[in-house]
PDB file of C-alpha atoms in Angstrom:
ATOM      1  CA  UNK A  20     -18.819  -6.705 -27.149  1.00 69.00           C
ATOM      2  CA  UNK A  21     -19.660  -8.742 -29.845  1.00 72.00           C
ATOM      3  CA  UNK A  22     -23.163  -9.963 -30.248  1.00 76.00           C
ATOM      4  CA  UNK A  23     -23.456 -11.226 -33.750  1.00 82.00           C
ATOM      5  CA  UNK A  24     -21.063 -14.113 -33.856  1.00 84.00           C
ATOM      6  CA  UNK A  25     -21.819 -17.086 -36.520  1.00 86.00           C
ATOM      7  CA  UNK A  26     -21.497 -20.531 -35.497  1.00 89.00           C
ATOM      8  CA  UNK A  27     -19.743 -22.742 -38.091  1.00 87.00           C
ATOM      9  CA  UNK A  28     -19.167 -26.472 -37.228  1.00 84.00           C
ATOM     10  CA  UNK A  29     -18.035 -27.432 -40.668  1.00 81.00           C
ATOM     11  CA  UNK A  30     -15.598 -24.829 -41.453  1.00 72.00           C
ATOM     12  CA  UNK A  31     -11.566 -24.924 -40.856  1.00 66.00           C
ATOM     13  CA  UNK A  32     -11.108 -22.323 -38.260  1.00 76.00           C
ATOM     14  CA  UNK A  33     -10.828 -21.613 -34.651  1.00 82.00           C
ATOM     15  CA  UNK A  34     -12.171 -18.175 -33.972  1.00 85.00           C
ATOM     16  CA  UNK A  35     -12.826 -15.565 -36.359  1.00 88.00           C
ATOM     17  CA  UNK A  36     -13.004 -11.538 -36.318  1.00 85.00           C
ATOM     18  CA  UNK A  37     -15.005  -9.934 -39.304  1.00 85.00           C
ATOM     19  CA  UNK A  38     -14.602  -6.356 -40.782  1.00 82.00           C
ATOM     20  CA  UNK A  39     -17.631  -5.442 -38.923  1.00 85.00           C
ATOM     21  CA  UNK A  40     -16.138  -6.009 -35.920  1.00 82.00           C
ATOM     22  CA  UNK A  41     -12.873  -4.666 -36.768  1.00 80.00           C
ATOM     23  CA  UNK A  42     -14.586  -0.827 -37.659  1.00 81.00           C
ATOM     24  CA  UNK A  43     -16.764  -1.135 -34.868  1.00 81.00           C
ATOM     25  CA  UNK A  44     -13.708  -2.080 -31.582  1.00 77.00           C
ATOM     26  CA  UNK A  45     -10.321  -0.921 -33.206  1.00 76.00           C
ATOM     27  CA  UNK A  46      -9.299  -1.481 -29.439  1.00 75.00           C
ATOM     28  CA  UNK A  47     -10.697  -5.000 -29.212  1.00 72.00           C
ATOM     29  CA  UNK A  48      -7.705  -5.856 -32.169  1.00 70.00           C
ATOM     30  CA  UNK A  49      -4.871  -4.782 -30.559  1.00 66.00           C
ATOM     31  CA  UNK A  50      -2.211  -7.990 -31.063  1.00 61.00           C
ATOM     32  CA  UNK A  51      -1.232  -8.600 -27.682  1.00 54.00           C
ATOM     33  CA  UNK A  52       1.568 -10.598 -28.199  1.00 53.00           C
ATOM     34  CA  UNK A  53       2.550  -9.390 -31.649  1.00 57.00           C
ATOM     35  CA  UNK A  54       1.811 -12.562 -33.250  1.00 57.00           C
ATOM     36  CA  UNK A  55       0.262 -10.702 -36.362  1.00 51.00           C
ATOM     37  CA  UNK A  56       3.323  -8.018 -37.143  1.00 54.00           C
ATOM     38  CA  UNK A  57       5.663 -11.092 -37.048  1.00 56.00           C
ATOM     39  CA  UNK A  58       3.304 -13.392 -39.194  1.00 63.00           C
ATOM     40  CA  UNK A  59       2.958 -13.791 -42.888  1.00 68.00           C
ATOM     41  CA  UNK A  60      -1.356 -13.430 -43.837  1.00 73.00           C
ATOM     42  CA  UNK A  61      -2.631 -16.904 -43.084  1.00 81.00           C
ATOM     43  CA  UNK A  62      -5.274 -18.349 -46.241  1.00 83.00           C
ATOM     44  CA  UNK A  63      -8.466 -20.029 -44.943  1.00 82.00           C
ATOM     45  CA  UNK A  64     -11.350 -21.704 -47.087  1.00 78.00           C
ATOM     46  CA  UNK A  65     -14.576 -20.880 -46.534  1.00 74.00           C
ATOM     47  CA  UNK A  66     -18.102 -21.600 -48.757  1.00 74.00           C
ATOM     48  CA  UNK A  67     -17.186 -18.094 -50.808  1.00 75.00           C
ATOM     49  CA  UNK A  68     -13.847 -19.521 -51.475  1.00 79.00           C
ATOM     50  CA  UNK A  69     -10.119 -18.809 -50.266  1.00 84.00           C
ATOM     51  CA  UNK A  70      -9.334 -15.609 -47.882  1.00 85.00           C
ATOM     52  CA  UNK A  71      -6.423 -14.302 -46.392  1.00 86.00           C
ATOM     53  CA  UNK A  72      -6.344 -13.902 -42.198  1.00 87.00           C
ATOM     54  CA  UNK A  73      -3.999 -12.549 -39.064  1.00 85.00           C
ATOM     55  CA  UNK A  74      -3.386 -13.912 -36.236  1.00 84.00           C
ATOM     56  CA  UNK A  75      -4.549 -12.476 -33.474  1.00 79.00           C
ATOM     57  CA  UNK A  76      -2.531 -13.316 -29.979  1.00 75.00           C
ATOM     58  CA  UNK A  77      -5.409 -12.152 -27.503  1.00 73.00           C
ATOM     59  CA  UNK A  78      -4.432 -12.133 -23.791  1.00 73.00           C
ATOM     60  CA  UNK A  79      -7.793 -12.268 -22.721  1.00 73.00           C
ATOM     61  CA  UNK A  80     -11.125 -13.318 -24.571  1.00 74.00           C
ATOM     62  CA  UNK A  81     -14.004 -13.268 -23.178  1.00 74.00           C
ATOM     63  CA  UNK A  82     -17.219 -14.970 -24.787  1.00 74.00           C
ATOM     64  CA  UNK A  83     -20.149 -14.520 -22.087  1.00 71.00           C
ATOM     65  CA  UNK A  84     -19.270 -15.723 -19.073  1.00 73.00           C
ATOM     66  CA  UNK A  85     -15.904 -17.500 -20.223  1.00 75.00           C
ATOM     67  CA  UNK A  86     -12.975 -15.935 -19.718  1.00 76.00           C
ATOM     68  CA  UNK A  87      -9.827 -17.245 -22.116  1.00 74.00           C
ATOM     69  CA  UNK A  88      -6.306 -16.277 -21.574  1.00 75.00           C
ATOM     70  CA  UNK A  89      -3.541 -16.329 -24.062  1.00 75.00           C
ATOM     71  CA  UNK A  90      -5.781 -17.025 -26.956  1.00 76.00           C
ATOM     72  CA  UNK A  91      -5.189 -17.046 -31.101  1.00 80.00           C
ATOM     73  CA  UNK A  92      -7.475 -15.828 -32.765  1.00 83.00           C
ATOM     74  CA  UNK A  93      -7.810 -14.378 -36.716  1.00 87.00           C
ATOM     75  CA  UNK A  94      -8.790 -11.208 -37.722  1.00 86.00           C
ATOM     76  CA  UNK A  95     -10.038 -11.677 -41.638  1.00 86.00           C
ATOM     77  CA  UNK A  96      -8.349  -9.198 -43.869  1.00 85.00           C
ATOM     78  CA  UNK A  97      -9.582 -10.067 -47.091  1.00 80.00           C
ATOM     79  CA  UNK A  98     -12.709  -7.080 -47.336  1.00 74.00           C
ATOM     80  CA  UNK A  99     -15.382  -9.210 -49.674  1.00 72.00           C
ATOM     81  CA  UNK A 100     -14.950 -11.836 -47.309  1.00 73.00           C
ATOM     82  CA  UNK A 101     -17.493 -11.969 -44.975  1.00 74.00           C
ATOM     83  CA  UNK A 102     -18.531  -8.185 -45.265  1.00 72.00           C
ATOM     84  CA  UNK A 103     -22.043  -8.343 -43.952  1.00 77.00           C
ATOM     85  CA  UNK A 104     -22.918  -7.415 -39.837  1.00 81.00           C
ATOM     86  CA  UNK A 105     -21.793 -10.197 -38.796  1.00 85.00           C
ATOM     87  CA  UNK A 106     -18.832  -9.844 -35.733  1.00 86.00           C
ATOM     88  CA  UNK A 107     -17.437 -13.226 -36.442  1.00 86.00           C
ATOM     89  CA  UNK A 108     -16.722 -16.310 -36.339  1.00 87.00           C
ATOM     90  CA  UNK A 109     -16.821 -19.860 -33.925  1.00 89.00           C
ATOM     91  CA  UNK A 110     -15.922 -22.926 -36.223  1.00 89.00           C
ATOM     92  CA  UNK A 111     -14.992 -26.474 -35.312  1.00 89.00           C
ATOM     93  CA  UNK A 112     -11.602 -25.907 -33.763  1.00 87.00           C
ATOM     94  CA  UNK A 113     -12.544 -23.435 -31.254  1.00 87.00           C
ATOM     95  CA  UNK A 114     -15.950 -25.824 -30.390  1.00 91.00           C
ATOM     96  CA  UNK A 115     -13.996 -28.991 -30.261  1.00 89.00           C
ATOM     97  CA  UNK A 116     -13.047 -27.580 -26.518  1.00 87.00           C
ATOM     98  CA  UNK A 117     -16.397 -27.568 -25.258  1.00 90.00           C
ATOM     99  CA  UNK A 118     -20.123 -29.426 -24.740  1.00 94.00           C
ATOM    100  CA  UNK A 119     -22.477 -27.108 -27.196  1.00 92.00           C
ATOM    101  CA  UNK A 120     -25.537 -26.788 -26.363  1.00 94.00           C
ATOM    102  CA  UNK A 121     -28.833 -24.848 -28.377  1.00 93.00           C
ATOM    103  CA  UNK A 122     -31.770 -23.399 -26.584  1.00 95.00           C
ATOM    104  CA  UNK A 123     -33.609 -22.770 -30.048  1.00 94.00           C
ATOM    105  CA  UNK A 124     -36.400 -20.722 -28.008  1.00 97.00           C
ATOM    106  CA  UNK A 125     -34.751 -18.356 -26.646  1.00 94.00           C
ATOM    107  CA  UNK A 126     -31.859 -17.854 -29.116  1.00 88.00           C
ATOM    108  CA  UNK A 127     -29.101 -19.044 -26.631  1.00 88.00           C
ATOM    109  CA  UNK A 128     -26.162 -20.701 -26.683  1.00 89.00           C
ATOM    110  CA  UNK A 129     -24.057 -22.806 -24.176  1.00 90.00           C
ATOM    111  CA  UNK A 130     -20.322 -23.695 -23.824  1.00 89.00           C
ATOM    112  CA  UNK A 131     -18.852 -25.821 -21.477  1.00 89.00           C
ATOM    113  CA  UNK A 132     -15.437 -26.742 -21.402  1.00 86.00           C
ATOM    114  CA  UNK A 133     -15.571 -30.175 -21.776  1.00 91.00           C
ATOM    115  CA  UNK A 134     -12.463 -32.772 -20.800  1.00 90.00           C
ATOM    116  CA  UNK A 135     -10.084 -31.808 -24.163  1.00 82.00           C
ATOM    117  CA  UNK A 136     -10.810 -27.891 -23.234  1.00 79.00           C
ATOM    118  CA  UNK A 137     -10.046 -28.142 -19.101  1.00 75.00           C
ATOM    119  CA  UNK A 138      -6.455 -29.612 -20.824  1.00 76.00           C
ATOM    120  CA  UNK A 139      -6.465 -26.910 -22.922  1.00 69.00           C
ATOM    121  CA  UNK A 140      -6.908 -24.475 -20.052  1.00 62.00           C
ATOM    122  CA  UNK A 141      -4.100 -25.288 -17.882  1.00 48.00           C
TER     123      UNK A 141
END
């Protein structure tokens, strides 16, 4: 389970996994569909500059009470990238699927699949 996952609604990604993450659930990173042994390293651009990814072809994600199948995600490989205790990553392409919602308070989160994500879904 990952429980410290940033939220990033300006960056150019879907859905991220750190190094953290990575040392902490091995098992969690197993490539489903083999997606990353038949892939090239992917580059993204974050604030800290360029970084090199994997994709990730999860057959089941589950973020709270969601449950995705057949997912892609990225697993960062580049080690100074994003090498703090943070889990990961949600940015703009995986949120663009849902109504977000912030309960400041009591440090919660919401997703709902909104009408582009029920598409998505099917």
């Amino acid at each position: 389970m990952g429980e410290r996952f940033l939220v990033d609604t300006g960056g150019a990604s879907a859905f991220l996994v750190f190094d953290y993450f990575a040392r902490e659930h091995p098992e969690a990173l197993l490539d489903d569909g083999g997606l990353g042994s038949r892939s090239a390293p992917m580059r993204f651009f974050g604030v800290g500059g360029e970084f090199a990814t994997r994709p990730l072809a999860i057959a089941n994600l589950q973020i709270g009470s969601l449950d995705l199948q057949d997912f892609v995600g990225y697993q960062v490989l580049s080690k100074e990238s994003y090498s703090g205790s943070e889990d990961g990553l949600l940015g703009p392409d995986f949120l663009r699927d849902f109504d977000v919602g912030f309960d400041y308070a009591n440090s919660r989160m919401y997703l709902r699949l909104n009408a582009d994500g029920r598409r998505a879904k099917r």
